[in-house]
C-alpha atoms as a PDB file:
ATOM      1  CA  UNK A   1     -56.235 -53.025  15.216  1.00  0.00           C
ATOM      2  CA  UNK A   2     -54.741 -49.627  14.408  1.00  0.00           C
ATOM      3  CA  UNK A   3     -56.906 -46.534  13.995  1.00  0.00           C
ATOM      4  CA  UNK A   4     -55.429 -43.632  12.051  1.00  0.00           C
ATOM      5  CA  UNK A   5     -56.566 -40.002  11.810  1.00  0.00           C
ATOM      6  CA  UNK A   6     -57.916 -38.683   8.535  1.00  0.00           C
ATOM      7  CA  UNK A   7     -55.077 -36.357   7.586  1.00  0.00           C
ATOM      8  CA  UNK A   8     -53.059 -35.647   4.457  1.00  0.00           C
ATOM      9  CA  UNK A   9     -50.156 -38.081   4.763  1.00  0.00           C
ATOM     10  CA  UNK A  10     -46.936 -36.902   3.145  1.00  0.00           C
ATOM     11  CA  UNK A  11     -43.573 -38.571   2.705  1.00  0.00           C
ATOM     12  CA  UNK A  12     -41.506 -36.074   4.676  1.00  0.00           C
ATOM     13  CA  UNK A  13     -39.616 -36.387   7.948  1.00  0.00           C
ATOM     14  CA  UNK A  14     -40.822 -33.273   9.729  1.00  0.00           C
ATOM     15  CA  UNK A  15     -39.056 -31.667  12.701  1.00  0.00           C
ATOM     16  CA  UNK A  16     -40.451 -32.351  16.148  1.00  0.00           C
ATOM     17  CA  UNK A  17     -43.027 -29.798  17.222  1.00  0.00           C
ATOM     18  CA  UNK A  18     -43.094 -30.519  20.945  1.00  0.00           C
ATOM     19  CA  UNK A  19     -40.644 -27.989  22.269  1.00  0.00           C
ATOM     20  CA  UNK A  20     -39.167 -24.512  21.958  1.00  0.00           C
ATOM     21  CA  UNK A  21     -36.371 -23.758  19.506  1.00  0.00           C
ATOM     22  CA  UNK A  22     -33.913 -22.441  22.087  1.00  0.00           C
ATOM     23  CA  UNK A  23     -34.073 -25.060  24.842  1.00  0.00           C
ATOM     24  CA  UNK A  24     -35.039 -28.635  25.616  1.00  0.00           C
ATOM     25  CA  UNK A  25     -38.559 -29.174  26.971  1.00  0.00           C
ATOM     26  CA  UNK A  26     -38.915 -29.710  30.751  1.00  0.00           C
ATOM     27  CA  UNK A  27     -39.100 -33.515  30.537  1.00  0.00           C
ATOM     28  CA  UNK A  28     -35.735 -34.124  28.795  1.00  0.00           C
ATOM     29  CA  UNK A  29     -34.148 -31.399  30.945  1.00  0.00           C
ATOM     30  CA  UNK A  30     -35.477 -33.218  34.004  1.00  0.00           C
ATOM     31  CA  UNK A  31     -33.950 -36.476  32.832  1.00  0.00           C
ATOM     32  CA  UNK A  32     -30.616 -34.776  32.221  1.00  0.00           C
ATOM     33  CA  UNK A  33     -30.701 -33.380  35.767  1.00  0.00           C
ATOM     34  CA  UNK A  34     -31.333 -36.866  37.172  1.00  0.00           C
ATOM     35  CA  UNK A  35     -28.336 -38.250  35.296  1.00  0.00           C
ATOM     36  CA  UNK A  36     -26.094 -35.384  36.413  1.00  0.00           C
ATOM     37  CA  UNK A  37     -27.183 -35.693  40.049  1.00  0.00           C
ATOM     38  CA  UNK A  38     -26.419 -39.415  40.006  1.00  0.00           C
ATOM     39  CA  UNK A  39     -22.966 -38.821  38.580  1.00  0.00           C
ATOM     40  CA  UNK A  40     -23.717 -40.711  35.369  1.00  0.00           C
ATOM     41  CA  UNK A  41     -22.976 -37.809  33.012  1.00  0.00           C
ATOM     42  CA  UNK A  42     -21.039 -34.582  33.259  1.00  0.00           C
ATOM     43  CA  UNK A  43     -22.582 -31.104  33.605  1.00  0.00           C
ATOM     44  CA  UNK A  44     -21.811 -30.226  29.985  1.00  0.00           C
ATOM     45  CA  UNK A  45     -23.121 -33.514  28.582  1.00  0.00           C
ATOM     46  CA  UNK A  46     -25.388 -31.681  26.123  1.00  0.00           C
ATOM     47  CA  UNK A  47     -23.135 -28.705  25.426  1.00  0.00           C
ATOM     48  CA  UNK A  48     -24.079 -27.076  22.121  1.00  0.00           C
ATOM     49  CA  UNK A  49     -27.463 -28.806  21.909  1.00  0.00           C
ATOM     50  CA  UNK A  50     -30.359 -26.362  22.181  1.00  0.00           C
ATOM     51  CA  UNK A  51     -33.542 -28.279  21.340  1.00  0.00           C
ATOM     52  CA  UNK A  52     -35.052 -31.689  20.641  1.00  0.00           C
ATOM     53  CA  UNK A  53     -34.323 -31.656  16.920  1.00  0.00           C
ATOM     54  CA  UNK A  54     -30.650 -30.911  17.509  1.00  0.00           C
ATOM     55  CA  UNK A  55     -30.505 -33.688  20.103  1.00  0.00           C
ATOM     56  CA  UNK A  56     -32.166 -36.148  17.731  1.00  0.00           C
ATOM     57  CA  UNK A  57     -29.834 -35.224  14.864  1.00  0.00           C
ATOM     58  CA  UNK A  58     -26.817 -35.582  17.174  1.00  0.00           C
ATOM     59  CA  UNK A  59     -27.872 -39.103  18.210  1.00  0.00           C
ATOM     60  CA  UNK A  60     -28.410 -40.081  14.578  1.00  0.00           C
ATOM     61  CA  UNK A  61     -24.949 -38.766  13.718  1.00  0.00           C
ATOM     62  CA  UNK A  62     -23.308 -40.794  16.485  1.00  0.00           C
ATOM     63  CA  UNK A  63     -25.179 -43.969  15.551  1.00  0.00           C
ATOM     64  CA  UNK A  64     -24.495 -43.609  11.834  1.00  0.00           C
ATOM     65  CA  UNK A  65     -20.743 -43.584  12.532  1.00  0.00           C
ATOM     66  CA  UNK A  66     -20.706 -46.113  15.379  1.00  0.00           C
ATOM     67  CA  UNK A  67     -18.463 -47.894  16.307  1.00  0.00           C
ATOM     68  CA  UNK A  68     -15.882 -46.280  14.021  1.00  0.00           C
ATOM     69  CA  UNK A  69     -16.218 -42.971  15.892  1.00  0.00           C
ATOM     70  CA  UNK A  70     -15.156 -44.563  19.170  1.00  0.00           C
ATOM     71  CA  UNK A  71     -18.127 -43.092  21.050  1.00  0.00           C
ATOM     72  CA  UNK A  72     -18.959 -45.235  24.113  1.00  0.00           C
ATOM     73  CA  UNK A  73     -22.218 -47.138  23.810  1.00  0.00           C
ATOM     74  CA  UNK A  74     -23.179 -45.885  27.271  1.00  0.00           C
ATOM     75  CA  UNK A  75     -23.080 -42.278  26.066  1.00  0.00           C
ATOM     76  CA  UNK A  76     -25.541 -43.035  23.260  1.00  0.00           C
ATOM     77  CA  UNK A  77     -27.731 -44.961  25.694  1.00  0.00           C
ATOM     78  CA  UNK A  78     -28.021 -41.966  28.043  1.00  0.00           C
ATOM     79  CA  UNK A  79     -28.626 -39.559  25.137  1.00  0.00           C
ATOM     80  CA  UNK A  80     -31.589 -41.636  23.962  1.00  0.00           C
ATOM     81  CA  UNK A  81     -32.927 -41.791  27.510  1.00  0.00           C
ATOM     82  CA  UNK A  82     -32.714 -37.995  27.775  1.00  0.00           C
ATOM     83  CA  UNK A  83     -34.446 -37.615  24.387  1.00  0.00           C
ATOM     84  CA  UNK A  84     -37.219 -39.904  25.647  1.00  0.00           C
ATOM     85  CA  UNK A  85     -37.837 -37.732  28.673  1.00  0.00           C
ATOM     86  CA  UNK A  86     -38.349 -37.956  32.404  1.00  0.00           C
ATOM     87  CA  UNK A  87     -41.020 -40.679  32.268  1.00  0.00           C
ATOM     88  CA  UNK A  88     -38.150 -43.139  31.818  1.00  0.00           C
ATOM     89  CA  UNK A  89     -36.477 -42.112  35.074  1.00  0.00           C
ATOM     90  CA  UNK A  90     -37.386 -45.373  36.800  1.00  0.00           C
ATOM     91  CA  UNK A  91     -34.369 -47.046  35.226  1.00  0.00           C
ATOM     92  CA  UNK A  92     -32.153 -44.678  37.206  1.00  0.00           C
ATOM     93  CA  UNK A  93     -34.337 -44.045  40.252  1.00  0.00           C
ATOM     94  CA  UNK A  94     -35.742 -47.459  41.228  1.00  0.00           C
ATOM     95  CA  UNK A  95     -32.267 -48.878  41.795  1.00  0.00           C
ATOM     96  CA  UNK A  96     -28.627 -47.779  41.485  1.00  0.00           C
ATOM     97  CA  UNK A  97     -27.783 -47.791  37.773  1.00  0.00           C
ATOM     98  CA  UNK A  98     -24.771 -49.906  36.819  1.00  0.00           C
ATOM     99  CA  UNK A  99     -23.844 -49.823  33.123  1.00  0.00           C
ATOM    100  CA  UNK A 100     -21.865 -53.054  33.502  1.00  0.00           C
ATOM    101  CA  UNK A 101     -25.163 -54.828  34.278  1.00  0.00           C
ATOM    102  CA  UNK A 102     -26.983 -53.345  31.317  1.00  0.00           C
ATOM    103  CA  UNK A 103     -24.211 -53.291  28.699  1.00  0.00           C
ATOM    104  CA  UNK A 104     -24.175 -56.970  27.606  1.00  0.00           C
ATOM    105  CA  UNK A 105     -27.977 -57.021  27.304  1.00  0.00           C
ATOM    106  CA  UNK A 106     -28.071 -53.724  25.439  1.00  0.00           C
ATOM    107  CA  UNK A 107     -25.254 -54.679  23.088  1.00  0.00           C
ATOM    108  CA  UNK A 108     -27.164 -57.795  22.079  1.00  0.00           C
ATOM    109  CA  UNK A 109     -30.287 -55.738  21.402  1.00  0.00           C
ATOM    110  CA  UNK A 110     -28.582 -53.053  19.331  1.00  0.00           C
ATOM    111  CA  UNK A 111     -26.495 -55.567  17.388  1.00  0.00           C
ATOM    112  CA  UNK A 112     -29.750 -57.022  16.108  1.00  0.00           C
ATOM    113  CA  UNK A 113     -31.520 -53.756  15.295  1.00  0.00           C
ATOM    114  CA  UNK A 114     -28.539 -51.949  13.798  1.00  0.00           C
ATOM    115  CA  UNK A 115     -28.107 -54.779  11.282  1.00  0.00           C
ATOM    116  CA  UNK A 116     -31.711 -54.912  10.012  1.00  0.00           C
ATOM    117  CA  UNK A 117     -31.768 -54.130   6.306  1.00  0.00           C
ATOM    118  CA  UNK A 118     -35.360 -54.887   5.305  1.00  0.00           C
ATOM    119  CA  UNK A 119     -38.766 -54.741   6.973  1.00  0.00           C
ATOM    120  CA  UNK A 120     -40.944 -57.776   6.300  1.00  0.00           C
ATOM    121  CA  UNK A 121     -43.205 -59.934   8.429  1.00  0.00           C
ATOM    122  CA  UNK A 122     -40.396 -62.169   9.674  1.00  0.00           C
ATOM    123  CA  UNK A 123     -38.364 -59.122  10.650  1.00  0.00           C
ATOM    124  CA  UNK A 124     -41.329 -57.794  12.627  1.00  0.00           C
ATOM    125  CA  UNK A 125     -41.722 -61.100  14.468  1.00  0.00           C
ATOM    126  CA  UNK A 126     -38.021 -61.397  15.274  1.00  0.00           C
ATOM    127  CA  UNK A 127     -37.782 -57.723  16.271  1.00  0.00           C
ATOM    128  CA  UNK A 128     -40.727 -58.074  18.643  1.00  0.00           C
ATOM    129  CA  UNK A 129     -39.120 -61.134  20.209  1.00  0.00           C
ATOM    130  CA  UNK A 130     -35.818 -59.262  20.593  1.00  0.00           C
ATOM    131  CA  UNK A 131     -37.576 -56.458  22.475  1.00  0.00           C
ATOM    132  CA  UNK A 132     -39.259 -58.963  24.780  1.00  0.00           C
ATOM    133  CA  UNK A 133     -36.003 -60.836  25.401  1.00  0.00           C
ATOM    134  CA  UNK A 134     -34.251 -57.597  26.386  1.00  0.00           C
ATOM    135  CA  UNK A 135     -37.146 -56.534  28.604  1.00  0.00           C
ATOM    136  CA  UNK A 136     -37.240 -59.886  30.426  1.00  0.00           C
ATOM    137  CA  UNK A 137     -33.465 -59.879  30.881  1.00  0.00           C
ATOM    138  CA  UNK A 138     -33.648 -56.436  32.496  1.00  0.00           C
ATOM    139  CA  UNK A 139     -36.372 -57.602  34.860  1.00  0.00           C
ATOM    140  CA  UNK A 140     -34.342 -60.679  35.811  1.00  0.00           C
ATOM    141  CA  UNK A 141     -31.394 -58.588  36.976  1.00  0.00           C
ATOM    142  CA  UNK A 142     -33.658 -56.244  38.910  1.00  0.00           C
ATOM    143  CA  UNK A 143     -34.087 -53.275  36.538  1.00  0.00           C
ATOM    144  CA  UNK A 144     -37.778 -52.459  36.750  1.00  0.00           C
ATOM    145  CA  UNK A 145     -37.830 -48.997  35.198  1.00  0.00           C
ATOM    146  CA  UNK A 146     -37.410 -49.615  31.460  1.00  0.00           C
ATOM    147  CA  UNK A 147     -40.596 -50.692  29.717  1.00  0.00           C
ATOM    148  CA  UNK A 148     -41.562 -51.295  26.078  1.00  0.00           C
ATOM    149  CA  UNK A 149     -42.043 -47.582  25.393  1.00  0.00           C
ATOM    150  CA  UNK A 150     -38.411 -46.772  26.127  1.00  0.00           C
ATOM    151  CA  UNK A 151     -36.979 -49.928  24.619  1.00  0.00           C
ATOM    152  CA  UNK A 152     -38.629 -49.066  21.294  1.00  0.00           C
ATOM    153  CA  UNK A 153     -37.125 -45.590  21.460  1.00  0.00           C
ATOM    154  CA  UNK A 154     -33.686 -47.230  21.536  1.00  0.00           C
ATOM    155  CA  UNK A 155     -34.456 -49.763  18.805  1.00  0.00           C
ATOM    156  CA  UNK A 156     -35.828 -47.024  16.561  1.00  0.00           C
ATOM    157  CA  UNK A 157     -32.644 -44.936  16.842  1.00  0.00           C
ATOM    158  CA  UNK A 158     -30.315 -47.882  16.271  1.00  0.00           C
ATOM    159  CA  UNK A 159     -32.004 -48.695  12.958  1.00  0.00           C
ATOM    160  CA  UNK A 160     -31.139 -45.292  11.508  1.00  0.00           C
ATOM    161  CA  UNK A 161     -27.817 -46.276   9.945  1.00  0.00           C
ATOM    162  CA  UNK A 162     -29.314 -48.998   7.730  1.00  0.00           C
ATOM    163  CA  UNK A 163     -32.946 -47.892   7.454  1.00  0.00           C
ATOM    164  CA  UNK A 164     -33.219 -44.140   8.005  1.00  0.00           C
ATOM    165  CA  UNK A 165     -36.528 -44.029   6.118  1.00  0.00           C
ATOM    166  CA  UNK A 166     -38.037 -47.107   7.738  1.00  0.00           C
ATOM    167  CA  UNK A 167     -37.019 -47.260  11.375  1.00  0.00           C
ATOM    168  CA  UNK A 168     -39.591 -49.313  13.270  1.00  0.00           C
ATOM    169  CA  UNK A 169     -41.726 -46.748  15.100  1.00  0.00           C
ATOM    170  CA  UNK A 170     -41.719 -46.058  18.800  1.00  0.00           C
ATOM    171  CA  UNK A 171     -44.570 -47.577  20.795  1.00  0.00           C
ATOM    172  CA  UNK A 172     -45.252 -45.240  23.692  1.00  0.00           C
ATOM    173  CA  UNK A 173     -48.409 -43.793  25.254  1.00  0.00           C
ATOM    174  CA  UNK A 174     -48.929 -41.371  22.347  1.00  0.00           C
ATOM    175  CA  UNK A 175     -49.332 -44.291  19.954  1.00  0.00           C
ATOM    176  CA  UNK A 176     -50.938 -46.815  22.303  1.00  0.00           C
ATOM    177  CA  UNK A 177     -53.681 -44.303  23.153  1.00  0.00           C
ATOM    178  CA  UNK A 178     -54.273 -42.751  19.754  1.00  0.00           C
ATOM    179  CA  UNK A 179     -53.433 -45.544  17.277  1.00  0.00           C
ATOM    180  CA  UNK A 180     -53.994 -48.797  19.162  1.00  0.00           C
ATOM    181  CA  UNK A 181     -56.665 -47.289  21.446  1.00  0.00           C
ATOM    182  CA  UNK A 182     -55.171 -49.130  24.397  1.00  0.00           C
ATOM    183  CA  UNK A 183     -54.614 -47.982  27.956  1.00  0.00           C
ATOM    184  CA  UNK A 184     -50.922 -48.529  28.628  1.00  0.00           C
ATOM    185  CA  UNK A 185     -48.123 -49.906  26.494  1.00  0.00           C
ATOM    186  CA  UNK A 186     -47.743 -53.669  26.590  1.00  0.00           C
ATOM    187  CA  UNK A 187     -45.535 -56.151  24.787  1.00  0.00           C
ATOM    188  CA  UNK A 188     -48.528 -58.118  23.465  1.00  0.00           C
ATOM    189  CA  UNK A 189     -49.631 -55.101  21.420  1.00  0.00           C
ATOM    190  CA  UNK A 190     -46.247 -54.367  19.844  1.00  0.00           C
ATOM    191  CA  UNK A 191     -46.394 -56.767  16.892  1.00  0.00           C
ATOM    192  CA  UNK A 192     -49.962 -55.740  15.873  1.00  0.00           C
ATOM    193  CA  UNK A 193     -48.902 -52.098  16.180  1.00  0.00           C
ATOM    194  CA  UNK A 194     -45.802 -52.516  14.020  1.00  0.00           C
ATOM    195  CA  UNK A 195     -47.748 -54.507  11.441  1.00  0.00           C
ATOM    196  CA  UNK A 196     -50.453 -51.852  11.351  1.00  0.00           C
ATOM    197  CA  UNK A 197     -47.949 -49.040  10.942  1.00  0.00           C
ATOM    198  CA  UNK A 198     -46.137 -50.875   8.127  1.00  0.00           C
ATOM    199  CA  UNK A 199     -49.425 -51.497   6.325  1.00  0.00           C
ATOM    200  CA  UNK A 200     -50.476 -47.851   6.721  1.00  0.00           C
ATOM    201  CA  UNK A 201     -47.131 -46.591   5.395  1.00  0.00           C
ATOM    202  CA  UNK A 202     -47.474 -48.841   2.356  1.00  0.00           C
ATOM    203  CA  UNK A 203     -51.062 -47.761   1.764  1.00  0.00           C
ATOM    204  CA  UNK A 204     -50.200 -44.056   1.950  1.00  0.00           C
ATOM    205  CA  UNK A 205     -46.940 -44.546   0.018  1.00  0.00           C
ATOM    206  CA  UNK A 206     -44.853 -42.912   2.745  1.00  0.00           C
ATOM    207  CA  UNK A 207     -41.883 -44.112   4.764  1.00  0.00           C
ATOM    208  CA  UNK A 208     -42.357 -45.505   8.254  1.00  0.00           C
ATOM    209  CA  UNK A 209     -40.154 -42.733   9.584  1.00  0.00           C
ATOM    210  CA  UNK A 210     -42.340 -40.054   7.979  1.00  0.00           C
ATOM    211  CA  UNK A 211     -45.533 -41.747   9.162  1.00  0.00           C
ATOM    212  CA  UNK A 212     -44.409 -41.974  12.774  1.00  0.00           C
ATOM    213  CA  UNK A 213     -43.286 -38.348  12.933  1.00  0.00           C
ATOM    214  CA  UNK A 214     -46.374 -36.989  11.181  1.00  0.00           C
ATOM    215  CA  UNK A 215     -48.650 -38.916  13.538  1.00  0.00           C
ATOM    216  CA  UNK A 216     -46.685 -37.823  16.603  1.00  0.00           C
ATOM    217  CA  UNK A 217     -46.810 -34.155  15.634  1.00  0.00           C
ATOM    218  CA  UNK A 218     -50.508 -34.447  14.813  1.00  0.00           C
ATOM    219  CA  UNK A 219     -51.384 -35.990  18.183  1.00  0.00           C
ATOM    220  CA  UNK A 220     -49.233 -33.476  20.080  1.00  0.00           C
ATOM    221  CA  UNK A 221     -51.100 -30.595  18.447  1.00  0.00           C
ATOM    222  CA  UNK A 222     -54.426 -32.125  19.511  1.00  0.00           C
ATOM    223  CA  UNK A 223     -53.560 -31.876  23.219  1.00  0.00           C
END
């Protein structure tokens, strides 16, 4: 069951409020450093990007014009990982990262989410199953560092082209703690969480995208 704060919900996609305007916060910068040190991205990988909102907008721009823009899927993958922050470093640190291992699994995941055009109960069920399938496939090939929190960051971004106002929200510790009132993020809570967020968005007459961002900014300000 979802529990929501008593705030004035508005239908507006607000900027992130969890970092300075002139640089990335320490966690994404730390993730970028990990990727550079492992030779997975170049030193100037984020050249011209100064904060989280610019990084988010850049990822949206790439996804909205993918694959026509010719941008490698791996580049977008690493950008989303950097946006998500250093807590996702296990994917790169628990074992040597090989994109050729991850690519076929990831392509299958994003092909599903980037083609979603409507959010209904069947979509929620199928989307939850797709997340679990990807997670289990990663575990089977020995990648232990990418959990539900980071998978839902990827699925959220890849929905932007078709559903910019209703991307299925991220399920990380911010939302598991404050909305689901659960310790830890687990697959079994994902479908109830998504259903609860959809119902709340409909009740407040706001988009899912606006609801997720407003809740995230609200919880960040409480800390």
